[in-house]
Coordinates of C-alpha atoms and ligand atoms in Angstrom, one line a residue:
M1 CA -9.2 -15.9 21.3
P2 CA -5.6 -14.5 21.4
D3 CA -4.9 -11.1 22.8
L4 CA -4.8 -9.1 19.6
E5 CA -4.4 -5.9 21.5
Q6 CA -0.9 -7.1 22.2
L7 CA -0.2 -7.2 18.5
K8 CA -1.4 -3.7 18.1
Q9 CA 0.7 -2.6 21.0
A10 CA 3.8 -4.3 19.6
L11 CA 3.4 -2.3 16.4
I12 CA 2.8 1.0 18.2
E13 CA 5.9 0.3 20.4
G14 CA 7.9 -0.7 17.3
N15 CA 8.8 -4.1 18.8
W16 CA 9.1 -6.3 15.7
K17 CA 9.9 -9.5 17.6
A18 CA 6.7 -9.2 19.7
A19 CA 4.8 -8.2 16.5
A20 CA 5.9 -11.3 14.7
A21 CA 5.2 -13.6 17.7
A22 CA 1.7 -12.1 18.2
T23 CA 1.0 -12.6 14.5
Q24 CA 2.1 -16.2 14.5
A25 CA 0.0 -16.9 17.7
A26 CA -3.1 -15.2 16.3
L27 CA -2.9 -17.2 13.0
A28 CA -2.3 -20.4 14.9
E29 CA -5.5 -19.8 16.8
G30 CA -7.4 -19.3 13.6
V31 CA -7.7 -15.6 13.2
A32 CA -8.2 -14.7 9.5
P33 CA -5.2 -13.0 7.9
L34 CA -7.4 -10.2 6.6
T35 CA -8.9 -9.6 10.0
L36 CA -5.3 -9.2 11.4
V37 CA -4.5 -6.6 8.7
T38 CA -7.7 -4.5 8.7
G39 CA -8.6 -4.9 12.4
Y40 CA -5.2 -4.5 14.0
L41 CA -2.2 -3.8 11.8
V42 CA -3.7 -0.8 9.9
P43 CA -5.3 0.7 13.0
A44 CA -2.0 0.4 14.8
M45 CA -0.2 2.4 12.0
D46 CA -3.0 5.0 12.2
E47 CA -2.3 5.4 15.9
V48 CA 1.4 5.8 15.1
G49 CA 0.5 8.5 12.6
R50 CA -1.6 10.2 15.3
L51 CA 1.3 10.1 17.8
F52 CA 3.6 11.6 15.1
E53 CA 1.1 14.3 14.4
C54 CA 0.9 15.3 18.0
E55 CA 4.7 15.2 18.3
E56 CA 4.9 12.3 20.7
Y57 CA 6.6 10.2 18.0
F58 CA 9.3 11.3 15.5
V59 CA 10.7 9.6 12.4
P60 CA 12.8 7.0 14.3
E61 CA 9.7 5.8 16.2
M62 CA 7.8 5.7 12.9
L63 CA 10.6 3.6 11.4
L64 CA 10.5 1.1 14.2
S65 CA 6.8 0.7 13.9
A66 CA 7.2 0.3 10.1
R67 CA 9.7 -2.4 10.8
A68 CA 7.3 -4.2 13.1
M69 CA 4.5 -3.8 10.5
K70 CA 6.8 -5.4 8.0
A71 CA 7.7 -8.3 10.3
S72 CA 3.9 -9.0 10.6
M73 CA 3.2 -8.5 7.0
E74 CA 6.0 -11.0 6.0
I75 CA 4.0 -13.7 7.8
V76 CA 0.6 -12.6 6.7
R77 CA 1.4 -11.8 3.0
P78 CA 1.8 -15.3 1.7
L79 CA -1.6 -16.2 3.2
L80 CA -3.3 -13.3 1.6
A81 CA -1.8 -14.2 -1.7
A82 CA -2.6 -17.9 -1.6
S83 CA -5.9 -18.0 -3.4
G84 CA -4.7 -19.8 -6.5
A85 CA -7.2 -18.1 -8.8
E86 CA -6.7 -17.7 -12.6
P87 CA -4.6 -14.6 -13.6
V88 CA -7.2 -11.9 -14.3
G89 CA -4.7 -9.2 -15.4
R90 CA -1.2 -7.9 -15.2
V91 CA -0.6 -4.9 -12.9
V92 CA 2.5 -2.7 -12.5
I93 CA 2.4 -1.1 -9.0
G94 CA 4.6 1.3 -7.2
T95 CA 4.8 4.3 -4.8
V96 CA 5.3 7.5 -6.9
K97 CA 8.5 9.5 -7.1
G98 CA 9.7 11.2 -4.0
D99 CA 7.6 9.0 -1.7
L100 CA 9.2 6.3 0.4
H101 CA 6.0 4.9 2.1
D102 CA 5.5 1.4 0.9
I103 CA 3.5 -0.5 3.5
G104 CA 0.1 0.3 2.0
K105 CA 1.4 -0.3 -1.5
N106 CA 2.8 -3.7 -0.4
L107 CA -0.6 -4.6 1.1
V108 CA -2.4 -3.7 -2.1
A109 CA 0.1 -5.7 -4.1
A110 CA -0.4 -8.7 -1.9
M111 CA -4.2 -8.4 -2.1
L112 CA -4.0 -8.1 -5.9
E113 CA -1.8 -11.2 -6.1
G114 CA -4.4 -12.9 -3.9
G115 CA -7.1 -11.7 -6.2
G116 CA -5.5 -13.5 -9.1
F117 CA -3.4 -10.6 -10.7
E118 CA 0.1 -11.0 -11.9
V119 CA 1.9 -8.2 -10.0
I120 CA 5.0 -6.4 -11.0
D121 CA 6.1 -4.4 -8.0
L122 CA 8.5 -1.5 -8.7
G123 CA 8.9 -0.5 -5.1
A124 CA 8.9 3.0 -3.7
D125 CA 10.1 6.4 -5.1
V126 CA 9.3 5.3 -8.7
A127 CA 9.9 7.8 -11.5
P128 CA 7.2 8.0 -14.3
E129 CA 9.6 6.6 -16.9
L130 CA 10.1 3.5 -14.9
F131 CA 6.3 2.9 -14.7
I132 CA 6.1 3.3 -18.5
E133 CA 9.1 1.1 -19.1
A134 CA 7.7 -1.7 -17.0
A135 CA 4.2 -1.4 -18.3
A136 CA 5.4 -1.6 -21.9
A137 CA 7.9 -4.4 -21.3
R138 CA 5.5 -6.5 -19.4
N139 CA 2.4 -5.7 -21.5
A140 CA 0.5 -4.7 -18.3
N141 CA -3.1 -3.7 -18.6
L142 CA -3.3 -1.9 -15.2
V143 CA -1.0 0.5 -13.4
A144 CA -1.5 1.1 -9.6
L145 CA 0.0 4.3 -8.0
S146 CA 0.4 4.9 -4.3
A147 CA 1.2 8.2 -2.5
L148 CA 1.1 8.9 1.2
L149 CA 2.3 12.5 1.2
T150 CA 0.4 15.5 0.0
V151 CA 3.6 16.8 -1.6
T152 CA 4.0 13.6 -3.7
M153 CA 0.4 13.4 -4.9
P154 CA 1.4 15.6 -8.0
S155 CA 3.8 12.8 -9.0
M156 CA 0.6 10.8 -9.7
K157 CA -0.5 13.4 -12.2
T158 CA 3.0 13.5 -13.8
T159 CA 2.9 9.8 -14.2
V160 CA -0.6 9.7 -15.8
D161 CA 0.5 12.5 -18.1
A162 CA 3.7 10.6 -19.0
F163 CA 1.6 7.6 -20.1
E164 CA -0.4 10.0 -22.3
A165 CA 2.7 11.5 -23.8
A166 CA 4.2 8.0 -24.4
G167 CA 1.0 7.1 -26.3
L168 CA 0.3 4.3 -23.9
R169 CA -2.7 5.8 -22.0
E170 CA -5.2 3.8 -24.1
K171 CA -3.5 0.5 -23.3
V172 CA -3.5 0.7 -19.5
K173 CA -6.0 1.6 -16.8
V174 CA -4.6 3.6 -14.0
M175 CA -5.8 3.3 -10.4
V176 CA -4.6 5.4 -7.5
G177 CA -4.7 5.3 -3.7
G178 CA -3.0 6.2 -0.5
A179 CA -4.2 8.0 2.6
P180 CA -4.3 11.6 1.3
V181 CA -5.7 10.6 -2.2
T182 CA -9.4 11.0 -2.9
Q183 CA -11.9 10.1 -5.6
Q184 CA -12.0 13.8 -6.5
Y185 CA -8.3 13.9 -6.9
A186 CA -8.3 10.8 -9.0
D187 CA -10.9 12.3 -11.3
A188 CA -9.0 15.6 -11.5
I189 CA -5.8 13.9 -12.7
G190 CA -7.5 11.7 -15.2
A191 CA -7.0 8.3 -13.3
D192 CA -9.5 5.6 -14.1
G193 CA -10.2 4.6 -10.5
Y194 CA -9.6 5.2 -6.8
S195 CA -10.0 3.1 -3.8
D196 CA -9.3 3.7 -0.1
S197 CA -8.3 0.2 1.0
A198 CA -6.4 -2.8 -0.1
G199 CA -9.5 -5.0 0.0
S200 CA -11.6 -2.8 -2.2
A201 CA -8.6 -2.3 -4.5
V202 CA -9.1 -5.8 -5.8
A203 CA -12.7 -5.3 -6.8
L204 CA -11.8 -2.0 -8.4
A205 CA -8.9 -3.6 -10.3
R206 CA -11.2 -6.4 -11.6
K207 CA -13.8 -3.9 -12.7
L208 CA -11.2 -1.8 -14.5
V209 CA -9.6 -4.6 -16.5
A210 CA -13.0 -6.0 -17.4
A211 CA -14.2 -2.6 -18.8
Ligands
B12_301 C1 5.2 4.4 8.6 C2 5.2 5.9 8.2 C3 6.4 6.4 7.7 C4 7.7 5.5 7.5 C5 7.4 4.7 6.1 C6 8.1 3.3 6.1 C7 7.6 2.5 5.0 N1 8.4 1.6 4.6 O1 6.5 2.7 4.4 C8 8.8 6.5 7.4 C9 9.4 6.7 8.8 C10 9.9 6.2 6.4 C11 8.0 7.8 7.1 C12 8.6 8.9 6.6 C13 8.0 10.1 6.4 N2 6.7 10.4 6.7 CO1 5.4 9.0 7.2 N3 4.1 7.9 8.0 C14 4.1 6.7 8.3 C15 2.7 6.3 8.9 C16 2.8 6.3 10.4 C17 2.0 5.0 8.5 C18 1.8 4.8 7.0 C19 1.4 3.4 6.8 O2 2.2 2.5 6.5 N4 0.1 3.2 7.0 C20 -0.5 1.8 6.9 C21 -0.9 1.5 5.5 C22 -1.5 0.1 5.5 O3 -1.9 2.4 5.1 P1 -1.9 3.3 3.7 O4 -0.5 3.5 3.4 O5 -2.7 4.5 3.9 O6 -2.5 2.3 2.7 C23 -3.8 1.9 2.6 C24 -4.7 2.8 1.8 O7 -4.3 4.1 1.7 C25 -4.7 2.1 0.4 N5 -3.7 2.4 -0.6 C26 -2.4 2.7 -0.4 N6 -1.8 2.8 -1.6 C27 -2.7 2.5 -2.5 C28 -2.5 2.4 -3.9 C29 -3.7 2.0 -4.7 C30 -3.5 1.9 -6.1 C31 -4.9 1.8 -4.0 C32 -6.1 1.5 -4.8 C33 -5.0 1.9 -2.6 C34 -3.9 2.2 -1.9 O8 -4.7 0.7 0.8 C35 -3.8 0.5 1.9 C36 -4.3 -0.6 2.7 O9 -5.7 -0.5 3.1 C37 1.8 7.5 8.4 C38 0.5 7.8 9.2 C39 -0.7 7.2 8.6 N7 -1.6 6.7 9.5 O10 -0.9 7.0 7.4 C40 2.8 8.6 8.3 C41 2.6 9.8 7.3 C42 2.1 9.3 6.0 N8 4.0 10.3 7.1 C43 4.0 11.6 7.1 C44 5.2 12.4 7.0 C45 5.1 13.9 7.1 C46 6.5 11.8 6.7 C47 7.8 12.5 6.5 C48 7.8 13.7 5.6 C49 8.4 12.8 7.9 C50 9.7 13.6 7.9 N9 9.6 14.8 8.4 O11 10.7 13.1 7.4 C51 8.7 11.3 5.9 C52 8.6 11.3 4.3 C53 9.6 10.4 3.7 C54 9.3 10.2 2.2 N10 10.0 10.9 1.3 O12 8.4 9.4 1.8 C55 2.6 12.2 7.2 C56 2.1 12.7 5.8 C57 1.4 14.0 5.9 C58 0.9 14.4 4.5 N11 -0.4 14.2 4.3 O13 1.6 14.7 3.7 C59 1.8 11.1 7.8 C60 0.3 11.0 7.5 C61 2.0 11.2 9.4 C62 1.2 12.4 10.0 N12 0.0 12.1 10.5 O14 1.7 13.5 9.9 N13 6.7 7.7 7.4

């Protein structure tokens, strides 16, 4: 068994080269890609968040950790997405306007791809009109919104409302997620679904497009 604590430590220290090397080593020794993500990468970022909260880390340290996470995810992502299943739906995904956090959104996108969805990823800081444009142009049946900041959560509601105003709300299901988002919030803004992790997002997405 490889020393996976080293991988976690590399993320916390923001050392992308060590993170990439530890990821490769773990995969070579047969550790499942999803185990790497849920057991080590995500907990490492949680620890980074805790260090930020208690003012041991500041934005530059968070950025270095995010870069290390990205280096790991670039290796893991194709493996998560390599299921080869039939397309089960078309999803437009993005982080809402004002919010630059894209790691969780990228993970959800990779899992949805792995779960057989065609994924149109609009990136981060996405305005409501861009979600609408992409959903209409690509005939999507699902829209997935991510927010990591309490101050950008209202952009989720603005986006749901914009779909309503554009007359497209009946055509797409909307699912929301991100650390500060809750089922209660999803219900309050009229979203169709909420999930707290990339893994359960796939089951939710399947349920929503089948409904
Ligand atoms: C890395 C990071 C950054 C990086 C982001 C880099 C990037 N490319 O994403 C940088 C340095 C840019 C950054 C900036 C800021 N950040 Co920041 N950041 C983080 C950190 C440490 C990790 C986030 C992360 O990637 N987690 C790992 C992923 C895998 O988890 P996740 O995003 O939650 O996603 C999972 C689920 O939520 C879910 N999910 C996510 N999206 C979706 C969508 C759908 C549809 C579904 C179903 C599920 C789902 O599935 C994912 C996988 O399981 C968090 C702390 C934390 N633990 O969350 C703070 C944190 C989010 N940041 C915070 C803050 C305050 C900021 C800044 C305002 C700091 C500043 N003073 O400038 C800025 C804001 C910039 C902006 N406008 O967006 C606060 C937010 C507090 C709040 N509740 O509002 C946090 C919580 C830190 C803290 N504890 O205080 N940040």
